[in-house]
Coordinates of C-alpha atoms and ligand atoms in Angstrom, one line a residue:
M1 CA 114.5 104.2 65.2
Q2 CA 114.0 107.9 65.5
V3 CA 116.4 110.0 67.2
K4 CA 116.0 113.8 69.0
Q5 CA 118.2 115.8 70.8
T6 CA 117.3 118.1 73.2
T7 CA 119.0 120.3 76.0
L8 CA 117.0 119.1 78.8
L9 CA 115.1 116.2 79.2
V10 CA 112.7 115.4 82.1
I11 CA 111.4 111.8 83.0
G12 CA 108.1 112.2 84.8
G13 CA 105.4 114.7 84.4
G14 CA 104.6 115.2 88.0
P15 CA 104.7 118.4 90.1
G16 CA 108.4 118.4 90.2
G17 CA 108.9 117.2 86.4
Y18 CA 106.3 119.5 84.9
V19 CA 107.4 122.8 86.7
A20 CA 111.0 122.0 85.6
A21 CA 109.9 121.8 82.1
I22 CA 107.6 125.0 82.2
R23 CA 110.3 126.8 83.8
A24 CA 113.0 125.7 81.5
G25 CA 110.5 126.8 78.5
Q26 CA 110.1 130.2 80.1
L27 CA 113.8 130.6 80.2
G28 CA 114.2 129.0 76.6
V29 CA 116.1 126.1 77.2
P30 CA 115.0 123.6 74.3
T31 CA 113.1 121.0 76.8
M32 CA 111.4 117.4 76.3
L33 CA 109.3 116.0 79.1
V34 CA 108.5 112.2 78.6
E35 CA 105.4 110.9 80.9
G36 CA 104.3 107.4 80.7
D37 CA 100.9 108.1 82.6
K38 CA 99.1 111.1 82.9
L39 CA 100.6 114.5 83.1
G40 CA 100.2 115.8 86.6
G41 CA 101.8 112.5 88.3
T42 CA 100.7 111.4 91.5
C43 CA 99.7 114.6 92.9
L44 CA 97.3 115.7 90.4
N45 CA 95.8 112.1 89.4
I46 CA 96.0 110.0 92.3
G47 CA 97.3 112.1 95.2
C48 CA 96.9 115.6 96.6
I49 CA 94.3 116.8 94.5
P50 CA 91.5 114.0 94.1
S51 CA 92.4 113.2 98.0
K52 CA 91.2 116.9 98.9
A53 CA 88.4 117.0 96.1
L54 CA 87.4 113.7 98.3
I55 CA 87.9 115.2 101.8
H56 CA 85.8 118.2 100.5
L57 CA 82.8 115.7 99.4
A58 CA 82.6 113.8 102.6
D59 CA 82.7 117.2 104.6
E60 CA 79.7 118.7 102.6
F61 CA 77.9 115.0 103.1
A62 CA 78.7 115.0 106.9
Q63 CA 77.4 118.5 107.4
A64 CA 74.1 117.3 105.4
C65 CA 73.8 114.5 107.7
R66 CA 74.6 116.5 110.8
F67 CA 71.5 118.7 109.9
T68 CA 69.2 115.8 109.8
G69 CA 69.1 115.8 113.7
D70 CA 68.8 118.7 116.5
N71 CA 71.7 121.3 115.8
P72 CA 72.3 124.4 117.5
L73 CA 72.2 126.3 114.0
G74 CA 68.7 125.5 113.7
I75 CA 69.3 124.0 110.1
R76 CA 67.1 121.3 109.1
V77 CA 67.8 118.9 106.2
Q78 CA 65.6 115.4 105.4
E79 CA 67.5 112.4 104.2
P80 CA 70.7 113.3 102.3
A81 CA 71.7 110.9 100.0
L82 CA 75.0 110.5 98.4
D83 CA 75.6 109.3 94.4
L84 CA 78.8 108.5 94.6
V85 CA 78.7 107.6 90.8
K86 CA 78.1 111.4 90.3
A87 CA 80.4 112.5 92.9
Q88 CA 83.3 110.6 91.5
K89 CA 82.5 112.4 88.2
W90 CA 83.0 115.8 89.6
K91 CA 86.2 114.7 91.2
D92 CA 87.4 113.5 88.0
G93 CA 86.3 116.8 86.6
V94 CA 88.5 118.9 89.2
V95 CA 91.2 116.7 88.2
G96 CA 91.1 116.5 84.3
K97 CA 90.6 120.5 84.6
L98 CA 94.2 120.8 86.3
T99 CA 95.8 118.2 84.2
G100 CA 94.4 119.9 81.1
G101 CA 95.7 122.9 82.5
V102 CA 99.5 121.3 83.0
G103 CA 99.4 120.4 79.4
A104 CA 98.5 123.5 78.2
L105 CA 101.3 125.1 80.1
L106 CA 103.7 122.8 78.7
R107 CA 102.8 123.6 75.4
K108 CA 102.7 127.6 75.9
N109 CA 106.0 127.4 76.9
G110 CA 107.4 125.3 74.0
V111 CA 108.1 121.9 76.1
Q112 CA 107.6 118.9 73.8
V113 CA 105.6 116.2 75.5
V114 CA 106.4 112.6 74.2
Q115 CA 103.8 110.4 76.0
G116 CA 105.5 107.1 76.8
W117 CA 107.8 104.9 79.4
A118 CA 111.5 106.3 79.3
T119 CA 114.1 103.7 80.0
V120 CA 117.7 105.4 80.6
L121 CA 120.6 104.1 78.6
D122 CA 123.1 106.1 79.8
G123 CA 123.4 109.5 81.6
K124 CA 122.6 111.4 77.9
T125 CA 120.4 108.9 76.3
V126 CA 117.0 107.5 77.0
E127 CA 114.9 105.1 74.9
V128 CA 111.0 105.7 74.9
K129 CA 108.5 103.3 74.1
T130 CA 105.7 105.7 72.8
K131 CA 102.2 105.2 73.1
E132 CA 101.8 104.8 69.2
G133 CA 104.4 102.0 69.6
E134 CA 107.2 103.6 67.6
P135 CA 110.2 103.5 70.0
L136 CA 112.0 107.0 70.1
R137 CA 115.5 107.7 71.1
I138 CA 116.4 111.0 73.0
Q139 CA 119.8 112.3 73.4
C140 CA 120.3 115.3 76.0
E141 CA 122.7 117.4 77.8
H142 CA 121.0 117.3 81.0
L143 CA 118.8 114.4 82.3
L144 CA 116.6 115.3 84.9
L145 CA 115.1 112.4 86.9
A146 CA 111.7 113.0 88.4
T147 CA 109.8 109.7 88.4
G148 CA 108.1 110.1 91.7
S149 CA 107.4 107.3 94.1
V150 CA 105.1 103.9 94.8
P151 CA 103.2 102.8 97.5
V152 CA 105.0 100.6 100.1
N153 CA 103.3 97.0 100.0
L154 CA 103.0 94.7 102.9
P155 CA 104.5 91.3 101.7
H156 CA 101.5 89.4 103.7
L157 CA 98.9 91.6 102.4
P158 CA 99.9 92.4 98.8
A159 CA 97.5 95.0 97.0
G160 CA 94.5 93.4 94.9
G161 CA 91.1 92.4 95.4
N162 CA 90.0 93.7 98.7
V163 CA 93.3 95.0 99.3
V164 CA 93.7 98.5 97.9
T165 CA 96.3 101.4 97.8
S166 CA 95.4 104.9 98.0
T167 CA 94.8 105.0 94.1
E168 CA 91.4 102.6 94.4
A169 CA 90.5 104.1 97.9
L170 CA 89.9 107.4 96.0
A171 CA 88.2 106.0 93.2
L172 CA 85.4 103.7 95.1
T173 CA 82.2 104.3 93.4
Q174 CA 80.2 102.2 96.1
K175 CA 80.8 102.5 99.6
P176 CA 82.2 99.7 101.3
R177 CA 80.6 98.4 104.6
H178 CA 83.7 97.9 106.7
L179 CA 86.9 99.7 105.7
V180 CA 90.2 98.8 107.4
V181 CA 93.0 101.4 107.2
V182 CA 96.4 100.0 107.8
G183 CA 98.7 102.9 109.0
A184 CA 97.6 106.1 110.7
G185 CA 99.7 108.7 108.5
Y186 CA 98.7 111.2 105.9
I187 CA 96.9 108.8 104.0
G188 CA 95.3 106.6 106.3
L189 CA 94.0 109.5 108.2
E190 CA 93.0 111.9 105.7
L191 CA 91.0 109.2 103.6
G192 CA 89.7 107.2 106.6
I193 CA 88.3 110.4 107.9
A194 CA 86.7 111.2 104.5
W195 CA 85.2 107.7 104.0
R196 CA 83.9 107.7 108.0
K197 CA 82.3 111.2 107.3
M198 CA 80.4 109.5 104.2
G199 CA 78.7 106.7 106.6
V200 CA 81.5 103.9 106.4
D201 CA 82.6 102.1 109.3
V202 CA 86.1 102.4 109.5
A203 CA 88.8 100.9 111.8
V204 CA 92.6 102.1 111.7
V205 CA 95.3 99.9 112.7
E206 CA 98.7 101.5 113.5
A207 CA 102.2 99.7 114.1
A208 CA 103.2 102.8 116.5
A209 CA 101.9 104.5 119.8
T210 CA 100.1 107.1 118.6
V211 CA 98.5 108.4 115.0
L212 CA 100.8 110.5 112.8
P213 CA 103.9 109.5 114.6
T214 CA 106.0 112.3 113.1
Y215 CA 103.9 115.0 114.8
D216 CA 103.9 115.9 118.8
E217 CA 101.6 114.4 121.0
E218 CA 100.0 118.1 121.5
L219 CA 99.5 118.6 118.2
T220 CA 98.0 115.2 117.3
K221 CA 95.7 115.4 120.5
P222 CA 92.6 117.1 118.9
V223 CA 93.0 114.9 115.9
L224 CA 92.9 111.7 118.5
A225 CA 90.0 113.2 120.2
S226 CA 87.8 114.0 116.6
L227 CA 88.6 110.4 115.1
R228 CA 86.8 109.1 118.5
K229 CA 84.0 111.6 118.2
L230 CA 83.7 110.4 114.3
G231 CA 83.4 106.9 115.6
I232 CA 86.5 105.6 113.8
T233 CA 87.8 102.7 116.0
L234 CA 91.7 102.7 116.5
H235 CA 94.1 99.7 117.4
L236 CA 97.4 101.5 118.3
N237 CA 100.6 99.4 119.0
T238 CA 98.9 96.8 116.4
T239 CA 100.2 95.3 113.0
A240 CA 98.2 93.7 110.3
E241 CA 99.1 90.1 109.7
G242 CA 97.1 89.6 106.8
L243 CA 93.5 88.5 105.6
T244 CA 91.1 86.1 106.9
E245 CA 90.7 82.9 105.0
R246 CA 87.2 83.9 103.7
G247 CA 88.9 87.2 102.6
D248 CA 86.1 88.8 104.7
G249 CA 88.4 90.2 107.4
L250 CA 91.7 91.4 108.7
R251 CA 94.1 89.6 111.2
A252 CA 95.8 92.0 113.3
R253 CA 98.1 91.6 116.1
S254 CA 98.5 93.9 119.2
S255 CA 101.6 94.4 121.0
N256 CA 100.6 92.4 123.7
A257 CA 100.5 89.5 120.9
D258 CA 96.8 88.8 120.8
E259 CA 95.5 88.3 117.5
F260 CA 92.2 89.4 116.5
V261 CA 89.9 89.9 113.5
L262 CA 88.2 92.9 112.1
P263 CA 85.6 92.8 109.5
A264 CA 86.7 94.3 106.4
D265 CA 85.3 94.4 102.6
K266 CA 88.1 96.8 101.8
V267 CA 91.6 97.2 103.4
L268 CA 93.5 100.3 102.5
V269 CA 97.0 99.7 103.0
A270 CA 98.5 103.0 103.7
V271 CA 102.1 102.1 105.3
G272 CA 104.3 105.0 103.2
R273 CA 105.6 105.5 99.9
K274 CA 109.0 104.6 98.5
P275 CA 111.1 106.6 95.9
R276 CA 110.4 105.0 92.1
T277 CA 113.8 103.7 91.2
E278 CA 113.0 100.3 89.5
G279 CA 111.5 99.8 85.9
F280 CA 113.5 102.3 84.1
G281 CA 117.0 101.5 83.8
L282 CA 118.3 103.6 86.7
E283 CA 120.4 100.9 87.7
S284 CA 122.4 101.4 84.8
L285 CA 123.8 104.8 86.0
Q286 CA 125.0 103.3 89.2
L287 CA 124.1 106.7 91.0
D288 CA 124.9 107.0 94.9
M289 CA 121.9 106.3 96.5
A290 CA 120.8 107.5 100.3
G291 CA 118.4 104.4 101.4
R292 CA 116.0 103.9 98.9
A293 CA 116.2 107.4 97.5
V294 CA 118.8 109.0 94.7
K295 CA 121.5 110.9 96.7
I296 CA 121.3 114.6 95.7
D297 CA 123.2 117.6 96.7
E298 CA 121.8 121.0 97.7
Q299 CA 121.3 121.7 93.8
C300 CA 119.6 118.3 93.1
R301 CA 122.8 117.1 91.2
T302 CA 122.9 113.2 91.5
S303 CA 126.6 111.6 91.8
M304 CA 126.7 111.7 87.7
R305 CA 127.6 114.9 86.0
N306 CA 124.5 116.6 84.7
V307 CA 121.9 114.0 85.7
W308 CA 119.6 115.6 88.3
A309 CA 116.8 114.3 90.7
I310 CA 113.9 115.8 92.3
G311 CA 110.6 115.2 94.2
D312 CA 109.8 111.9 95.9
L313 CA 112.5 110.0 93.9
A314 CA 115.1 112.0 95.7
G315 CA 113.5 110.9 99.1
E316 CA 111.7 112.9 102.1
P317 CA 109.9 114.8 102.6
M318 CA 107.7 113.6 99.6
L319 CA 105.6 116.5 99.3
A320 CA 104.6 118.3 96.3
H321 CA 105.5 121.9 96.8
R322 CA 108.9 120.5 97.5
A323 CA 109.0 118.8 94.3
M324 CA 108.1 122.2 92.4
A325 CA 110.7 123.7 94.2
Q326 CA 113.2 121.5 93.4
G327 CA 112.1 121.6 89.8
E328 CA 112.1 125.1 89.4
M329 CA 115.3 125.4 90.7
V330 CA 117.3 122.9 88.5
A331 CA 115.7 124.5 85.4
E332 CA 116.9 127.6 86.4
I333 CA 120.5 126.1 87.2
V334 CA 120.4 124.6 83.6
A335 CA 119.8 128.1 82.3
G336 CA 122.6 129.2 83.8
K337 CA 121.4 131.0 87.2
K338 CA 123.1 130.6 90.3
R339 CA 120.7 128.5 92.7
R340 CA 120.6 126.2 95.5
F341 CA 117.8 124.4 97.6
A342 CA 117.9 125.8 100.9
P343 CA 114.7 126.7 102.2
M344 CA 114.3 127.6 105.9
A345 CA 111.1 125.8 106.0
I346 CA 109.3 123.3 104.0
P347 CA 105.9 123.4 105.2
A348 CA 103.6 120.3 105.7
V349 CA 100.1 120.2 106.0
C350 CA 97.8 117.2 107.0
F351 CA 94.2 117.6 105.8
T352 CA 92.6 115.7 108.9
D353 CA 89.7 117.0 110.7
P354 CA 90.9 119.2 112.4
E355 CA 94.0 120.0 110.1
L356 CA 97.5 120.2 111.0
V357 CA 100.3 122.2 109.9
V358 CA 104.3 122.5 110.5
A359 CA 106.8 124.9 109.7
G360 CA 110.1 125.3 110.5
M361 CA 111.6 123.7 113.5
T362 CA 109.1 122.3 116.4
P363 CA 110.4 123.2 120.1
S364 CA 112.0 119.5 120.1
E365 CA 113.6 120.2 117.0
A366 CA 115.0 123.3 118.2
Q367 CA 116.1 122.2 121.5
A368 CA 118.0 119.4 119.5
K369 CA 119.7 121.8 117.7
G370 CA 121.0 123.6 120.8
L371 CA 119.0 126.5 120.4
D372 CA 117.5 128.2 123.7
V373 CA 113.6 129.2 122.6
L374 CA 110.4 130.7 123.7
V375 CA 107.4 128.7 123.0
S376 CA 103.8 129.8 123.0
Q377 CA 100.2 129.1 122.0
F378 CA 97.3 130.8 121.3
P379 CA 93.9 128.7 121.6
F380 CA 91.7 128.8 119.0
A381 CA 88.8 128.9 121.9
A382 CA 89.8 132.7 122.4
N383 CA 89.6 133.3 118.6
G384 CA 86.5 135.0 117.3
R385 CA 86.6 133.5 113.7
A386 CA 87.1 129.9 115.0
L387 CA 84.2 130.3 117.2
S388 CA 81.8 131.6 114.6
M389 CA 82.9 128.7 112.7
E390 CA 82.1 126.0 115.5
G391 CA 85.9 125.4 115.4
A392 CA 87.3 126.2 119.0
E393 CA 89.5 123.4 119.3
G394 CA 93.1 123.6 118.5
F395 CA 95.7 126.3 118.7
V396 CA 98.6 127.9 116.9
R397 CA 102.2 127.7 118.4
V398 CA 105.2 129.4 117.7
V399 CA 109.0 128.7 118.6
A400 CA 111.0 131.6 118.5
R401 CA 115.0 132.0 119.7
K402 CA 115.5 133.3 123.1
D403 CA 117.8 135.8 122.3
T404 CA 117.1 137.6 119.1
H405 CA 113.1 136.2 119.0
Q406 CA 113.6 135.5 115.4
V407 CA 110.7 133.0 114.6
V408 CA 112.4 129.4 113.8
G409 CA 109.1 127.5 113.9
W410 CA 105.1 127.3 113.7
Q411 CA 102.7 124.5 114.2
A412 CA 99.0 124.7 114.3
V413 CA 96.0 122.2 114.8
G414 CA 92.3 123.5 113.9
Q415 CA 89.6 123.7 111.4
G416 CA 91.1 125.5 108.2
V417 CA 94.5 126.0 109.4
S418 CA 96.2 124.6 106.4
E419 CA 95.7 128.3 104.6
L420 CA 97.8 129.7 107.6
S421 CA 100.8 127.7 106.1
A422 CA 101.8 130.6 103.8
A423 CA 101.9 133.1 106.9
F424 CA 104.1 130.8 108.9
T425 CA 106.3 130.4 105.8
Y426 CA 106.7 133.7 105.1
A427 CA 107.6 134.7 108.4
I428 CA 110.4 131.9 108.8
E429 CA 111.7 133.0 105.5
M430 CA 112.0 136.6 106.1
G431 CA 113.8 136.1 109.2
A432 CA 110.4 137.7 111.3
R433 CA 110.8 138.2 114.8
L434 CA 108.2 137.8 117.3
E435 CA 107.6 141.4 117.5
D436 CA 107.2 141.6 113.3
V437 CA 104.4 139.3 113.6
G438 CA 103.1 141.0 116.9
G439 CA 103.1 144.2 115.5
I440 CA 101.2 143.6 111.8
I441 CA 97.8 144.5 111.7
H442 CA 95.5 141.4 111.3
A443 CA 92.2 141.3 109.7
H444 CA 89.5 140.6 112.1
P445 CA 87.8 138.3 112.5
T446 CA 90.3 135.9 110.8
L447 CA 92.3 132.8 112.1
G448 CA 95.5 134.8 111.4
E449 CA 94.7 136.8 114.5
A450 CA 96.1 133.6 116.4
V451 CA 99.1 134.0 114.7
Q452 CA 99.8 137.2 115.8
E453 CA 98.3 136.6 119.3
S454 CA 100.6 133.5 119.8
A455 CA 103.5 135.7 118.8
L456 CA 102.4 138.4 121.3
R457 CA 101.7 135.8 123.8
A458 CA 105.6 134.8 123.6
L459 CA 106.3 138.3 124.4
G460 CA 104.6 138.2 127.4
H461 CA 101.3 140.5 126.4
A462 CA 98.7 138.9 124.3
L463 CA 95.6 141.0 124.1
H464 CA 92.7 138.2 123.9
I465 CA 93.7 135.6 126.9
Ligands
FAD501 P1 104.8 112.3 91.2 O1 104.0 113.0 91.1 O2 104.8 110.7 91.6 O3 105.1 111.8 89.2 C1 106.1 111.1 88.8 C2 105.7 110.7 87.3 O4 106.5 110.3 86.8 C3 104.3 109.9 87.2 O5 103.3 110.4 86.3 C4 104.9 108.7 86.7 O6 103.9 108.2 85.8 C5 105.9 109.0 85.8 N1 107.1 108.2 85.6 C6 107.9 107.5 86.2 N2 108.8 106.9 85.8 C7 108.6 106.8 84.1 C8 109.3 106.4 83.1 N3 110.1 105.9 83.3 N4 109.2 107.2 82.0 C9 107.7 107.8 82.0 N5 107.4 108.5 83.1 C10 107.5 108.0 83.8 N6 101.9 115.7 98.8 C11 101.4 117.4 99.2 O7 102.4 117.9 99.0 N7 100.2 117.7 99.6 C12 99.0 116.9 99.7 O8 98.0 117.0 99.8 C13 99.4 115.4 99.1 N8 98.4 114.6 99.1 C14 98.8 113.2 98.6 C15 97.7 112.1 98.6 C16 97.9 111.1 98.4 C17 97.0 109.9 98.1 C18 99.3 110.7 97.8 C19 99.5 109.3 97.3 C20 100.3 111.7 97.5 C21 100.0 112.9 98.5 N9 100.9 113.8 98.4 C22 100.7 114.9 98.8 C23 102.5 113.6 97.8 C24 102.5 114.1 96.5 O9 101.6 113.5 95.5 C25 104.1 113.5 95.9 O10 105.0 114.1 97.1 C26 104.3 114.1 94.6 O11 103.4 114.1 93.4 C27 105.6 114.3 94.0 O12 106.0 114.7 92.4 P2 107.1 114.3 91.6 O13 107.1 114.9 90.8 O14 108.4 113.8 92.6 O15 106.3 112.9 91.5
NAD502 P1 103.0 107.7 106.3 O1 104.4 107.6 106.8 O2 102.7 109.1 106.6 O3 102.0 106.9 107.4 C1 102.5 105.6 107.4 C2 101.9 104.9 108.6 O4 101.6 103.5 108.6 C3 103.1 105.6 109.9 O5 102.1 105.7 111.0 C4 103.4 104.0 110.2 O6 103.8 103.9 111.7 C5 102.3 103.0 109.9 N1 103.1 101.6 109.6 C6 104.3 101.6 108.8 N2 103.8 100.0 108.7 C7 102.9 99.4 109.3 C8 102.5 98.2 109.6 N3 103.1 97.1 109.0 N4 101.4 98.0 109.9 C9 100.4 99.2 110.7 N5 101.1 100.6 110.5 C10 102.2 100.7 109.8 O7 102.5 107.1 105.1 P2 101.4 107.3 104.2 O8 100.0 107.9 104.9 O9 101.4 106.3 103.1 O10 101.8 108.8 103.1 C11 103.0 108.7 102.0 C12 103.7 109.9 101.9 O11 102.8 110.6 101.0 C13 103.5 110.7 103.1 O12 104.9 110.4 103.8 C14 103.8 112.2 102.4 O13 104.8 112.4 102.1 C15 102.9 111.9 101.3 N6 101.5 112.5 101.6 C16 101.1 114.0 101.9 C17 100.0 114.4 102.2 C18 99.9 115.9 102.7 O14 101.0 116.5 102.4 N7 98.8 116.1 103.1 C19 99.0 113.2 102.2 C20 98.8 112.2 101.7 C21 100.2 111.7 101.2

């Protein structure tokens, strides 16, 4: 068997693993990366990027459909049609450009990429079943585990046939007539809304009493209103029981014990993801675990010396930018730099319609930490840019300490607010006070003005409300 040696061995070429490898390469650390599937991982191939491409496609199609009828903009369109095979090719092209780019960046930085499935033998040795069939043994000084996550399955609704995960729901080349989504979280709502906009009859079954249960009611209210307006049927406090005998419907049970059937030619199960801890010999390391995730400290060290874990494998929040930041940090520590992972805010964006953003603490999180806070909102109904884009729903909310006025959190809901996440995170990480944000000149007319105005409003002197 061929044996190779390296300083850093990364298992997994998702955003955590590939960023770690690129940064290690930049710093001159001899690095190898093993990927069993496609470079780019879940994020680039079956997650963030294809889902956002599908959402864009759906938005464009819905816009075209809207213009077939009377509309205040006076635009007329006749009979829009959607060629899904062509659209999927476009989406795959976007993915291909990005995954190709990752391969090029790894090469440019001297990272040796091995295509194949890795099995951990011990904390310094990994065996790879290469694509070519030749087994390869790699010995390393540092082992970085970045194997990501997999969808949670419902035992009574296993994936297969008409029951699909997000991976298949992103790749459909034929529109289902009735799509039932189980789980009104990130995936369920992002994809449910997209397919509804493409003309599919969509019903959502959610066990909790509300959609996106991790966000507060004020934030999800505009999303709920939009789901209703789009014609998505919501079944809250309801669980999925299984398929009907003929497989053409989903049996669901509401909290008052009533069972009913929803017609379904596709059922998307989106009830969460779990760290990928099985199938690659992880158990041989006997690492300390934190629930289903590998336990890590603030440097992403596991309980075994020089074995590191990042990204979804290391638990919540399972977000690509958190995986990337951890990967970059581990590479720098391996290269001898002093680093620790202590962000004040990891922004989260839900690409529903309207979009949601949270960064830092919500009012209730701040209160739970014993902070006395000022909370202020600025509505998009008073923002010129939002009105000129027909996007008056939603608001920006700021949370700041009462004593120092230091901003500790932001939340927003509205059209296009994902792009405000950078401003939110800068303000928190740079320790901005309400006066700092309020005193900065924001370009007019932009949604960003609502950021400034929410800070001014917290200080008691908003200008446009
Ligand atoms: P992954 O991206 O899962 O990569 C792990 C890689 O490791 C995979 O390529 C896998 O093949 C490989 N691997 C695993 N085991 C082995 C082995 N033994 N040998 C070789 N290779 C192995 N996050 C956001 O921040 N924003 C979004 O908009 C967003 N949208 C999403 C939409 C969907 C539909 C889904 C499913 C997820 C989305 N996410 C989003 C979450 C995001 O994709 C993940 O948080 C992110 O990909 C985690 O990165 P990672 O590097 O930890 O793992
Ligand atoms: P999620 O945790 O966001 O939502 C799962 C939902 O399913 C919850 O609302 C939960 O109450 C519900 N649920 C659980 N069991 C149920 C059952 N038996 N019947 C009915 N409802 C049930 O999970 P997800 O949507 O699968 O997404 C997984 C992860 O992927 C997210 O947590 C996030 O980390 C990541 N993601 C992020 C983005 C983004 O950043 N925009 C987009 C997609 C996915």
